[in-house]
Amino acid sequence: MEKPVIIGVGMVPVGEHWRVSLRDMAVEALLNAMEDAGIDKVDSLYVGNMASGSFIEQENLGALIADWAGLGNIPAVKVEAACGSGGAAVQEGAKAVMSGLEDVVAVVGVEKMTDAWPSDATRFLGYAADAEWELFHGASFVALNALIMRLYMKTYGYTEEDLAHFAVNAHRNGAKNPYAMFKKEIKLETVLNSPYVADPIKLFDAAPMCDGAAAVIITSKEKAKELGVPKEGMVELAGFWRAIDTINLANREDFLTLKAAKVAAEKAYKMAGVTAKDIDFFEVHDAFTVMAALSLEALGVAEKGKGAMLAKEGQIAIDGDYPIQTMGGLKARGHPVGATGVYQTVEAVLQLRGEAPEGIQVPDAEVGLTQNIGGTGSNITVNILRRV
Amino acid sequence: MGKPMQVARHWRHFEEKYALIGGKCENGHLMFPYREICPVCGSRNVEKHKFSGKGKVVSWTIVRNPPSGFEYYKPYPLALVQLEEGPVVLAQLTDVEPEEIDFGMEVEMVTRKVREFDEDGIILYAYKFRPVLKPQKE
Ligand SMILES: [Zn+2]
């Protein structure tokens, strides 16, 4: 089956956007992507969003955003897979194009988190866990990841410092990305001296609460040519899949394996006809440092238990063997939950077009992988993008 | 958020939350919480099964920035507890100092207040786990 291509990308800087609303951000990112693609209309819209109903008391985002972007009476829906909503929305857009039913599809990921009180926001993020068996007991999302981090450190003999390298790497790259929330390098001590949120997770092991929107335009190669898009303007969505795991962490067979990522990656690699070795850079879901380690293991980049070694040894830097979080990752770029997967996609496209900011461009990048986690690993998307 | 009119919702889980009653399928797979379909073998023949309430700490954390509704209790310890019969449950630990908690610590189930809603709201009780009480040595 003919693989779809991304012909336009757009985003707004991630941050605490007190002056703008969810719809403002989404429309801006969307129009940026349409302008980048050189088009003024689309056949349909897919919105990646996790919890707009909770954060801003607004659902029905398909209608809201398509209406305010002046897209006319097109099909438009919200796609929800917790913090993995953005990556999933990109896949739904790609499937629509591949089905032949829709020619030119827009995907926008958006989340407005800062309109809520922090403790309420913590509760809303907890909705991605199992309400009856996790949130009921006072489990915040950070707490669930902390249970995983403590077990990871104990099982493989890592320290908090070992994992902190992931945050340092993310900030080093994010410092050069104008769209990142934290454009500032940090030292290991910054991470280690930050206060505990849920031991052993400290403030600097975790991605921030923030607002943001990113968008991509997806179409077929044939249609792209028809629209006059040059070859350099196309990035192929070469392989993609997603899978679920138990929603309740306690019910998982192995707390230290992201089974859903493993399943999704195997399928995506096969569809793209590549292996982990062929990937030039990875945008993994480092909402917490330990998740970056587990992701590298599930994606076949590191053996089980060795993910954190790659950070310790510096192999995850731009000039390392396995660059990750090239534009700051969730930790430094920011993690506007339902938008994150689309940001990752936009960043991968910029890398593959050779348009990444100076200092964080991966030289001659041909293939990139994005991995977007919903829940504590319960709903994971893997997308593989390739230069046409 | 946190409106108290959720009586039925919590009443549905009294057996699990007060008595640690889960499930056992026809092939002997144990599960907590109870569900109609065995997650291991897919059997739809699942019976209620009462767990002993004894277990060991697999991992734990101290929740310092809780979700709204739990502020009153902070900081509180939360753990994955492996029941002696096998399944793992997530629960708060109680009657213990954070520094006393360790991997493999033996714990037992007790019933405690988990959350209280606003003034006229309901009060939720459920299982928590405490270190196994041992007779004090002279
Ligand atoms: Zn069974």
Short mmCIF file of C-alpha atoms and ligand atoms in Angstrom, two decimals:
data_model
loop_
_atom_site.label_atom_id
_atom_site.label_comp_id
_atom_site.label_asym_id
_atom_site.label_seq_id
_atom_site.Cartn_x
_atom_site.Cartn_y
_atom_site.Cartn_z
CA MET A 1 0.00 0.00 0.00
CA GLU A 2 1.25 3.46 -0.95
CA LYS A 3 2.70 5.29 2.07
CA PRO A 4 1.39 8.79 2.85
CA VAL A 5 3.60 11.86 3.02
CA ILE A 6 3.72 14.88 5.27
CA ILE A 7 3.89 18.07 3.20
CA GLY A 8 3.44 20.76 5.80
CA VAL A 9 4.24 21.39 9.46
CA GLY A 10 3.41 24.14 11.92
CA MET A 11 3.59 24.78 15.64
CA VAL A 12 3.49 27.40 18.35
CA PRO A 13 6.21 27.67 20.99
CA VAL A 14 5.47 25.51 24.03
CA GLY A 15 5.03 27.46 27.24
CA GLU A 16 2.61 28.92 29.74
CA HIS A 17 0.37 30.85 27.37
CA TRP A 18 -1.80 32.94 29.66
CA ARG A 19 -2.95 35.24 26.88
CA VAL A 20 -4.13 32.69 24.36
CA SER A 21 -6.74 29.95 24.40
CA LEU A 22 -6.76 26.38 23.16
CA ARG A 23 -8.55 27.41 19.99
CA ASP A 24 -6.10 30.26 19.31
CA MET A 25 -3.10 27.94 19.57
CA ALA A 26 -4.66 25.17 17.53
CA VAL A 27 -5.72 27.50 14.73
CA GLU A 28 -2.31 29.17 14.62
CA ALA A 29 -0.44 25.86 14.38
CA LEU A 30 -2.90 24.59 11.80
CA LEU A 31 -2.67 27.66 9.58
CA ASN A 32 1.13 27.56 9.84
CA ALA A 33 1.10 23.97 8.61
CA MET A 34 -1.29 24.77 5.76
CA GLU A 35 0.85 27.70 4.71
CA ASP A 36 3.94 25.52 4.86
CA ALA A 37 2.19 23.01 2.57
CA GLY A 38 1.01 25.78 0.26
CA ILE A 39 -2.67 24.88 0.57
CA ASP A 40 -5.76 26.76 1.70
CA LYS A 41 -8.17 23.90 2.32
CA VAL A 42 -8.15 20.35 3.65
CA ASP A 43 -10.54 17.42 3.34
CA SER A 44 -10.68 16.57 7.01
CA LEU A 45 -9.23 17.33 10.44
CA TYR A 46 -8.02 15.04 13.22
CA VAL A 47 -7.37 16.63 16.61
CA GLY A 48 -5.01 14.98 19.09
CA ASN A 49 -5.99 16.01 22.60
CA MET A 50 -6.08 14.30 25.95
CA ALA A 51 -8.23 16.17 28.41
CA SER A 52 -9.75 19.39 27.12
CA GLY A 53 -13.01 18.52 28.88
CA SER A 54 -11.23 18.53 32.21
CA PHE A 55 -8.72 21.32 31.64
CA ILE A 56 -10.98 23.88 29.95
CA GLU A 57 -14.46 22.31 30.00
CA GLN A 58 -14.45 22.01 26.24
CA GLU A 59 -14.99 18.84 24.25
CA ASN A 60 -16.03 18.55 20.59
CA LEU A 61 -12.67 19.93 19.50
CA GLY A 62 -13.15 18.72 15.93
CA ALA A 63 -15.98 21.18 15.40
CA LEU A 64 -14.39 23.94 17.49
CA ILE A 65 -11.07 24.02 15.67
CA ALA A 66 -12.31 23.35 12.12
CA ASP A 67 -14.94 26.06 12.63
CA TRP A 68 -12.49 28.66 13.98
CA ALA A 69 -9.91 27.82 11.32
CA GLY A 70 -12.54 28.44 8.64
CA LEU A 71 -12.25 24.96 7.18
CA GLY A 72 -15.91 24.65 6.19
CA ASN A 73 -18.22 21.68 6.67
CA ILE A 74 -15.55 19.00 6.70
CA PRO A 75 -15.31 15.85 8.87
CA ALA A 76 -13.42 16.67 12.07
CA VAL A 77 -12.97 14.62 15.24
CA LYS A 78 -10.85 14.43 18.36
CA VAL A 79 -8.56 11.42 18.83
CA GLU A 80 -7.78 10.52 22.44
CA ALA A 81 -5.14 8.14 23.75
CA ALA A 82 -4.08 9.96 26.92
CA CYS A 83 -0.62 11.57 26.56
CA GLY A 84 -0.29 9.51 23.39
CA SER A 85 -3.17 11.29 21.66
CA GLY A 86 -1.01 13.29 19.26
CA GLY A 87 0.86 10.33 17.82
CA ALA A 88 -2.41 8.43 17.48
CA ALA A 89 -4.07 11.36 15.67
CA VAL A 90 -1.22 11.42 13.13
CA GLN A 91 -1.87 7.73 12.49
CA GLU A 92 -5.61 8.25 12.04
CA GLY A 93 -4.88 11.00 9.52
CA ALA A 94 -2.45 8.74 7.70
CA LYS A 95 -4.99 5.91 7.59
CA ALA A 96 -7.62 8.23 6.13
CA VAL A 97 -5.26 9.16 3.30
CA MET A 98 -4.21 5.56 2.73
CA SER A 99 -7.83 4.47 2.52
CA GLY A 100 -8.26 6.84 -0.42
CA LEU A 101 -11.34 8.42 1.14
CA GLU A 102 -9.61 11.67 2.00
CA ASP A 103 -6.94 13.39 -0.11
CA VAL A 104 -5.46 16.08 2.09
CA VAL A 105 -5.76 15.70 5.84
CA ALA A 106 -4.82 18.07 8.65
CA VAL A 107 -3.77 16.79 12.06
CA VAL A 108 -3.44 19.17 14.96
CA GLY A 109 -2.34 18.26 18.48
CA VAL A 110 -3.29 20.71 21.19
CA GLU A 111 -3.47 20.96 24.97
CA LYS A 112 -4.14 23.89 27.30
CA MET A 113 -3.04 22.84 30.78
CA THR A 114 -2.27 26.08 32.59
CA ASP A 115 -5.86 27.27 32.96
CA ALA A 116 -6.28 24.67 35.74
CA TRP A 117 -4.91 24.76 39.30
CA PRO A 118 -1.81 22.54 39.57
CA SER A 119 -3.45 20.01 41.90
CA ASP A 120 -6.46 19.79 39.59
CA ALA A 121 -4.12 19.40 36.61
CA THR A 122 -2.42 16.57 38.52
CA ARG A 123 -5.83 14.97 38.95
CA PHE A 124 -6.71 15.36 35.25
CA LEU A 125 -3.46 13.71 34.20
CA GLY A 126 -4.35 10.92 36.59
CA TYR A 127 -7.42 10.22 34.47
CA ALA A 128 -5.04 8.45 32.08
CA ALA A 129 -4.53 5.84 34.79
CA ASP A 130 -7.22 3.46 36.07
CA ALA A 131 -9.72 5.64 37.91
CA GLU A 132 -11.05 2.91 40.20
CA TRP A 133 -7.81 1.13 41.04
CA GLU A 134 -5.12 3.80 40.81
CA LEU A 135 -6.44 7.35 41.01
CA PHE A 136 -8.91 6.22 43.69
CA HIS A 137 -5.96 5.48 45.98
CA GLY A 138 -4.42 8.90 45.47
CA ALA A 139 -2.00 7.87 42.76
CA SER A 140 -0.79 10.84 40.76
CA PHE A 141 0.67 10.14 37.37
CA VAL A 142 4.12 11.03 38.64
CA ALA A 143 3.67 8.59 41.53
CA LEU A 144 2.96 5.68 39.20
CA ASN A 145 6.08 6.47 37.19
CA ALA A 146 8.02 6.78 40.43
CA LEU A 147 7.08 3.20 41.31
CA ILE A 148 8.57 2.15 37.99
CA MET A 149 11.70 4.27 38.43
CA ARG A 150 12.46 2.90 41.90
CA LEU A 151 12.09 -0.65 40.66
CA TYR A 152 14.24 0.06 37.59
CA MET A 153 17.04 1.46 39.73
CA LYS A 154 16.85 -1.45 42.17
CA THR A 155 16.69 -4.15 39.47
CA TYR A 156 19.61 -2.91 37.38
CA GLY A 157 21.64 -1.07 39.95
CA TYR A 158 21.21 2.46 38.64
CA THR A 159 21.26 5.64 40.69
CA GLU A 160 19.18 8.78 40.40
CA GLU A 161 22.23 10.40 38.85
CA ASP A 162 22.40 7.79 36.07
CA LEU A 163 18.89 8.65 34.97
CA ALA A 164 19.43 12.40 35.33
CA HIS A 165 21.65 12.31 32.22
CA PHE A 166 18.47 12.04 30.14
CA ALA A 167 17.24 15.39 31.47
CA VAL A 168 20.62 17.04 30.89
CA ASN A 169 20.68 15.82 27.28
CA ALA A 170 17.12 17.03 26.67
CA HIS A 171 17.92 20.50 28.00
CA ARG A 172 21.17 20.71 26.03
CA ASN A 173 19.18 20.23 22.82
CA GLY A 174 16.15 22.21 23.91
CA ALA A 175 18.37 25.23 24.55
CA LYS A 176 18.81 25.51 20.78
CA ASN A 177 15.15 25.07 19.84
CA PRO A 178 13.22 28.37 19.62
CA TYR A 179 9.95 26.47 20.14
CA ALA A 180 11.10 24.81 23.38
CA MET A 181 9.68 25.82 26.75
CA PHE A 182 13.07 25.65 28.50
CA LYS A 183 15.79 27.11 26.30
CA LYS A 184 18.37 26.59 28.97
CA GLU A 185 21.08 24.02 29.57
CA ILE A 186 21.20 22.38 32.97
CA LYS A 187 23.80 20.49 34.96
CA LEU A 188 23.46 17.09 36.60
CA GLU A 189 23.34 18.84 39.96
CA THR A 190 20.34 20.88 38.86
CA VAL A 191 18.40 17.65 38.46
CA LEU A 192 19.78 16.03 41.60
CA ASN A 193 19.16 19.10 43.78
CA SER A 194 15.59 19.63 42.64
CA PRO A 195 12.88 18.64 45.12
CA TYR A 196 11.12 15.29 45.07
CA VAL A 197 7.66 15.25 43.54
CA ALA A 198 7.14 11.54 44.17
CA ASP A 199 10.33 9.85 45.33
CA PRO A 200 12.57 9.00 43.53
CA ILE A 201 11.19 11.31 40.81
CA LYS A 202 12.37 14.86 41.26
CA LEU A 203 11.06 18.00 39.64
CA PHE A 204 13.76 17.85 36.96
CA ASP A 205 13.08 14.20 36.14
CA ALA A 206 9.63 15.21 34.97
CA ALA A 207 8.20 17.14 32.04
CA PRO A 208 6.45 20.43 32.87
CA MET A 209 2.79 21.43 32.79
CA CYS A 210 2.37 23.66 29.74
CA ASP A 211 0.36 24.72 26.70
CA GLY A 212 1.03 24.11 23.04
CA ALA A 213 -0.20 23.13 19.61
CA ALA A 214 1.46 21.56 16.59
CA ALA A 215 0.09 20.48 13.22
CA VAL A 216 0.95 18.46 10.14
CA ILE A 217 -0.61 18.11 6.69
CA ILE A 218 -0.75 14.57 5.31
CA THR A 219 -1.50 13.50 1.77
CA SER A 220 -0.58 10.89 -0.86
CA LYS A 221 2.56 11.24 -3.02
CA GLU A 222 0.38 11.52 -6.09
CA LYS A 223 -1.70 14.33 -4.65
CA ALA A 224 1.42 16.06 -3.36
CA LYS A 225 2.86 16.13 -6.89
CA GLU A 226 -0.43 17.44 -8.18
CA LEU A 227 -0.25 20.24 -5.61
CA GLY A 228 3.23 21.09 -6.86
CA VAL A 229 5.08 20.05 -3.70
CA PRO A 230 8.75 19.43 -4.54
CA LYS A 231 10.36 16.14 -3.46
CA GLU A 232 12.33 17.93 -0.71
CA GLY A 233 9.04 19.08 0.75
CA MET A 234 7.79 15.54 1.34
CA VAL A 235 8.54 13.26 4.27
CA GLU A 236 7.14 9.76 4.06
CA LEU A 237 5.33 8.16 6.98
CA ALA A 238 7.12 4.92 6.24
CA GLY A 239 5.86 2.78 9.07
CA PHE A 240 3.51 3.14 11.99
CA TRP A 241 1.57 1.16 14.56
CA ARG A 242 0.29 1.41 18.08
CA ALA A 243 -0.69 -1.01 20.79
CA ILE A 244 -2.14 -1.09 24.28
CA ASP A 245 -1.09 -2.74 27.51
CA THR A 246 -2.96 -3.11 30.81
CA ILE A 247 -4.28 0.27 31.88
CA ASN A 248 -3.60 -0.59 35.53
CA LEU A 249 0.13 -0.74 36.19
CA ALA A 250 -0.35 -3.31 38.97
CA ASN A 251 -1.83 -5.77 36.48
CA ARG A 252 1.24 -5.77 34.24
CA GLU A 253 3.28 -8.93 33.88
CA ASP A 254 6.56 -7.03 33.88
CA PHE A 255 6.67 -3.48 35.27
CA LEU A 256 9.93 -2.77 33.46
CA THR A 257 8.96 -3.67 29.90
CA LEU A 258 6.97 -1.32 27.68
CA LYS A 259 5.26 -4.20 25.93
CA ALA A 260 2.98 -1.90 23.94
CA ALA A 261 6.01 -0.04 22.55
CA LYS A 262 7.68 -3.33 21.67
CA VAL A 263 4.66 -4.56 19.74
CA ALA A 264 4.13 -1.21 18.01
CA ALA A 265 7.82 -0.87 17.11
CA GLU A 266 8.07 -4.36 15.64
CA LYS A 267 5.12 -3.68 13.36
CA ALA A 268 6.32 -0.19 12.42
CA TYR A 269 9.87 -1.40 11.64
CA LYS A 270 8.44 -4.15 9.44
CA MET A 271 6.12 -1.77 7.61
CA ALA A 272 8.99 0.65 6.97
CA GLY A 273 11.40 -2.15 6.08
CA VAL A 274 14.00 -0.98 8.59
CA THR A 275 15.51 -2.07 11.90
CA ALA A 276 16.49 -0.01 14.92
CA LYS A 277 20.00 0.27 13.44
CA ASP A 278 18.70 2.19 10.43
CA ILE A 279 17.13 4.94 12.53
CA ASP A 280 19.16 8.15 12.61
CA PHE A 281 17.39 9.76 15.57
CA PHE A 282 14.66 8.92 18.08
CA GLU A 283 12.08 11.25 19.58
CA VAL A 284 11.04 9.13 22.57
CA HIS A 285 8.50 9.91 25.25
CA ASP A 286 10.60 11.16 28.17
CA ALA A 287 7.76 12.47 30.33
CA PHE A 288 9.97 11.00 33.07
CA THR A 289 13.63 10.13 32.71
CA VAL A 290 13.00 6.45 33.42
CA MET A 291 10.52 6.35 30.53
CA ALA A 292 13.30 7.40 28.14
CA ALA A 293 15.37 4.43 29.33
CA LEU A 294 12.51 1.95 29.06
CA SER A 295 11.59 3.31 25.63
CA LEU A 296 15.10 2.80 24.23
CA GLU A 297 14.91 -0.78 25.44
CA ALA A 298 11.45 -1.43 24.00
CA LEU A 299 12.45 0.07 20.64
CA GLY A 300 15.37 -2.34 20.37
CA VAL A 301 18.03 0.35 20.69
CA ALA A 302 19.30 -1.00 24.00
CA GLU A 303 19.07 -4.39 25.64
CA LYS A 304 16.72 -4.78 28.57
CA GLY A 305 18.19 -3.01 31.57
CA LYS A 306 20.78 -1.15 29.47
CA GLY A 307 18.73 1.86 28.36
CA ALA A 308 20.16 4.15 31.00
CA MET A 309 23.72 3.19 29.98
CA LEU A 310 23.23 4.98 26.66
CA ALA A 311 22.59 8.22 28.53
CA LYS A 312 25.45 7.68 30.96
CA GLU A 313 27.86 7.05 28.12
CA GLY A 314 26.67 10.00 26.06
CA GLN A 315 25.42 7.99 23.09
CA ILE A 316 22.12 9.87 23.07
CA ALA A 317 23.67 13.23 22.17
CA ILE A 318 23.28 14.74 18.69
CA ASP A 319 26.73 13.43 17.74
CA GLY A 320 26.22 10.08 19.48
CA ASP A 321 25.16 6.80 17.92
CA TYR A 322 21.55 7.17 19.03
CA PRO A 323 20.55 10.83 19.23
CA ILE A 324 17.31 11.28 21.15
CA GLN A 325 15.17 14.30 22.03
CA THR A 326 16.91 16.32 19.34
CA MET A 327 14.73 19.39 20.00
CA GLY A 328 14.50 19.01 23.73
CA GLY A 329 12.07 16.16 24.15
CA LEU A 330 9.15 16.37 26.53
CA LYS A 331 11.46 17.45 29.33
CA ALA A 332 12.79 20.66 27.72
CA ARG A 333 10.59 21.34 24.71
CA GLY A 334 7.65 20.74 27.00
CA HIS A 335 4.85 18.18 27.22
CA PRO A 336 1.44 19.65 26.40
CA VAL A 337 0.12 16.12 26.72
CA GLY A 338 -2.27 15.60 23.80
CA ALA A 339 -0.11 17.75 21.51
CA THR A 340 3.20 16.04 22.23
CA GLY A 341 2.98 13.33 19.56
CA VAL A 342 2.37 15.95 16.89
CA TYR A 343 5.30 18.07 18.11
CA GLN A 344 7.49 14.99 17.83
CA THR A 345 6.25 14.49 14.26
CA VAL A 346 6.90 18.11 13.32
CA GLU A 347 10.41 17.91 14.79
CA ALA A 348 11.16 14.69 12.91
CA VAL A 349 10.01 16.29 9.66
CA LEU A 350 12.26 19.32 10.24
CA GLN A 351 15.21 17.00 10.95
CA LEU A 352 14.57 15.01 7.77
CA ARG A 353 14.20 18.15 5.67
CA GLY A 354 17.49 19.39 7.10
CA GLU A 355 15.71 22.37 8.64
CA ALA A 356 16.47 21.76 12.31
CA PRO A 357 18.03 24.69 14.17
CA GLU A 358 21.78 25.04 14.17
CA GLY A 359 23.57 22.76 16.59
CA ILE A 360 20.75 20.23 16.81
CA GLN A 361 20.49 19.14 13.19
CA VAL A 362 21.35 15.44 12.93
CA PRO A 363 23.72 15.33 9.94
CA ASP A 364 22.24 13.63 6.84
CA ALA A 365 19.27 12.27 8.71
CA GLU A 366 17.34 9.84 6.49
CA VAL A 367 15.06 8.03 8.92
CA GLY A 368 13.62 9.15 12.25
CA LEU A 369 11.36 7.50 14.81
CA THR A 370 8.83 9.06 17.15
CA GLN A 371 7.35 7.22 20.10
CA ASN A 372 4.44 8.61 22.08
CA ILE A 373 3.23 7.04 25.33
CA GLY A 374 -0.26 7.24 26.79
CA GLY A 375 -0.75 6.26 30.42
CA THR A 376 2.05 4.46 32.23
CA GLY A 377 2.77 2.60 28.99
CA SER A 378 -0.82 1.52 28.39
CA ASN A 379 -1.26 3.08 24.94
CA ILE A 380 1.84 3.58 22.81
CA THR A 381 2.33 4.90 19.29
CA VAL A 382 5.41 4.44 17.13
CA ASN A 383 5.84 6.36 13.87
CA ILE A 384 8.77 6.03 11.47
CA LEU A 385 9.44 8.89 9.08
CA ARG A 386 11.73 8.86 6.07
CA ARG A 387 13.10 11.33 3.56
CA VAL A 388 11.47 10.79 0.17
CA MET B 1 -14.31 18.39 40.30
CA GLY B 2 -14.79 16.07 43.18
CA LYS B 3 -18.57 16.29 43.39
CA PRO B 4 -19.81 13.84 45.99
CA MET B 5 -22.78 12.33 44.17
CA GLN B 6 -20.93 9.14 43.37
CA VAL B 7 -22.43 6.79 45.92
CA ALA B 8 -23.41 4.10 43.42
CA ARG B 9 -20.01 4.21 41.81
CA HIS B 10 -18.24 3.36 45.02
CA TRP B 11 -20.92 0.98 46.26
CA ARG B 12 -20.25 -1.18 43.17
CA HIS B 13 -16.78 -1.97 44.48
CA PHE B 14 -17.47 -2.64 48.16
CA GLU B 15 -16.45 -6.30 47.96
CA GLU B 16 -13.10 -5.54 46.40
CA LYS B 17 -12.30 -2.47 48.41
CA TYR B 18 -13.46 -3.68 51.83
CA ALA B 19 -12.68 -7.39 51.64
CA LEU B 20 -10.06 -7.72 48.91
CA ILE B 21 -12.25 -10.02 46.88
CA GLY B 22 -10.92 -10.60 43.38
CA GLY B 23 -11.35 -13.39 40.88
CA LYS B 24 -10.20 -16.89 40.03
CA CYS B 25 -10.79 -18.38 36.60
CA GLU B 26 -11.59 -22.01 35.84
CA ASN B 27 -7.91 -22.56 35.01
CA GLY B 28 -6.81 -21.27 38.38
CA HIS B 29 -5.58 -17.82 37.32
CA LEU B 30 -5.98 -15.34 40.13
CA MET B 31 -6.75 -11.70 39.51
CA PHE B 32 -7.37 -8.48 41.37
CA PRO B 33 -9.62 -6.64 40.83
CA TYR B 34 -12.32 -9.08 39.79
CA ARG B 35 -13.20 -9.11 36.11
CA GLU B 36 -15.56 -11.10 33.92
CA ILE B 37 -12.86 -12.29 31.52
CA CYS B 38 -9.55 -13.78 32.66
CA PRO B 39 -6.74 -11.54 31.33
CA VAL B 40 -4.38 -14.53 31.15
CA CYS B 41 -6.36 -17.24 29.35
CA GLY B 42 -9.50 -15.48 28.20
CA SER B 43 -11.80 -17.76 30.17
CA ARG B 44 -15.21 -16.30 30.88
CA ASN B 45 -15.71 -18.61 33.77
CA VAL B 46 -14.41 -16.49 36.63
CA GLU B 47 -15.46 -16.87 40.25
CA LYS B 48 -15.02 -14.54 43.21
CA HIS B 49 -11.91 -15.20 45.24
CA LYS B 50 -11.03 -13.70 48.61
CA PHE B 51 -7.39 -12.83 49.12
CA SER B 52 -5.69 -13.20 52.48
CA GLY B 53 -4.51 -9.61 52.59
CA LYS B 54 -0.90 -10.55 53.23
CA GLY B 55 1.76 -9.34 50.84
CA LYS B 56 5.14 -7.78 50.17
CA VAL B 57 6.18 -4.35 48.94
CA VAL B 58 7.44 -4.50 45.33
CA SER B 59 8.02 -0.76 44.90
CA TRP B 60 6.92 2.43 46.63
CA THR B 61 6.85 6.19 46.39
CA ILE B 62 5.99 9.14 48.59
CA VAL B 63 3.32 11.31 46.99
CA ARG B 64 4.23 14.93 47.70
CA ASN B 65 2.13 16.72 45.08
CA PRO B 66 -1.14 14.80 45.19
CA PRO B 67 -4.13 15.09 42.89
CA SER B 68 -6.79 17.47 44.20
CA GLY B 69 -8.90 15.76 46.83
CA PHE B 70 -5.89 14.18 48.53
CA GLU B 71 -4.08 17.33 49.72
CA TYR B 72 -5.08 16.73 53.31
CA TYR B 73 -3.09 13.48 53.49
CA LYS B 74 0.16 14.61 51.92
CA PRO B 75 2.82 13.38 51.92
CA TYR B 76 1.65 9.78 51.80
CA PRO B 77 3.29 6.51 50.76
CA LEU B 78 1.88 4.56 47.83
CA ALA B 79 3.07 1.08 46.92
CA LEU B 80 2.77 -1.86 44.60
CA VAL B 81 2.07 -4.79 46.92
CA GLN B 82 2.36 -8.36 45.71
CA LEU B 83 -0.22 -10.47 47.49
CA GLU B 84 0.99 -13.83 48.78
CA GLU B 85 -1.33 -15.48 46.24
CA GLY B 86 0.43 -13.70 43.36
CA PRO B 87 -1.48 -10.71 42.01
CA VAL B 88 -0.15 -7.20 42.60
CA VAL B 89 -2.30 -4.35 43.93
CA LEU B 90 -1.67 -0.65 44.20
CA ALA B 91 -2.49 0.86 47.57
CA GLN B 92 -1.40 3.38 50.15
CA LEU B 93 0.79 2.20 52.98
CA THR B 94 -0.25 3.24 56.47
CA ASP B 95 1.09 3.17 60.03
CA VAL B 96 4.63 3.41 58.71
CA GLU B 97 7.36 6.05 58.42
CA PRO B 98 8.68 6.62 54.89
CA GLU B 99 12.22 5.62 55.86
CA GLU B 100 11.01 2.29 57.26
CA ILE B 101 9.65 1.16 53.90
CA ASP B 102 11.82 -1.27 51.97
CA PHE B 103 11.74 -3.75 49.11
CA GLY B 104 10.10 -6.97 50.23
CA MET B 105 8.69 -5.48 53.42
CA GLU B 106 5.89 -7.73 54.70
CA VAL B 107 2.56 -5.97 54.89
CA GLU B 108 -1.05 -6.80 55.67
CA MET B 109 -4.32 -5.28 54.57
CA VAL B 110 -6.28 -2.97 56.81
CA THR B 111 -9.38 -0.87 56.12
CA ARG B 112 -8.82 2.86 56.28
CA LYS B 113 -10.35 6.11 55.13
CA VAL B 114 -8.94 6.94 51.70
CA ARG B 115 -10.71 10.15 50.91
CA GLU B 116 -13.28 12.54 52.26
CA PHE B 117 -15.27 14.75 49.93
CA ASP B 118 -16.57 18.22 50.79
CA GLU B 119 -18.64 18.85 53.91
CA ASP B 120 -21.78 17.02 52.84
CA GLY B 121 -19.99 14.51 50.67
CA ILE B 122 -19.34 10.83 51.07
CA ILE B 123 -16.33 9.34 52.84
CA LEU B 124 -14.49 6.59 51.00
CA TYR B 125 -12.94 3.66 52.82
CA ALA B 126 -10.80 0.94 51.27
CA TYR B 127 -7.78 -1.28 51.78
CA LYS B 128 -4.43 0.13 52.75
CA PHE B 129 -1.46 -1.95 53.84
CA ARG B 130 0.56 -1.68 57.03
CA PRO B 131 3.71 -3.49 58.15
CA VAL B 132 2.79 -6.87 59.61
CA LEU B 133 2.31 -6.46 63.32
CA LYS B 134 4.75 -8.58 65.28
CA PRO B 135 4.61 -9.22 69.02
CA GLN B 136 7.03 -6.87 70.78
CA LYS B 137 10.10 -8.55 72.22
CA GLU B 138 10.87 -7.83 75.83
ZN ZN C 1 -7.39 -17.78 33.29
#
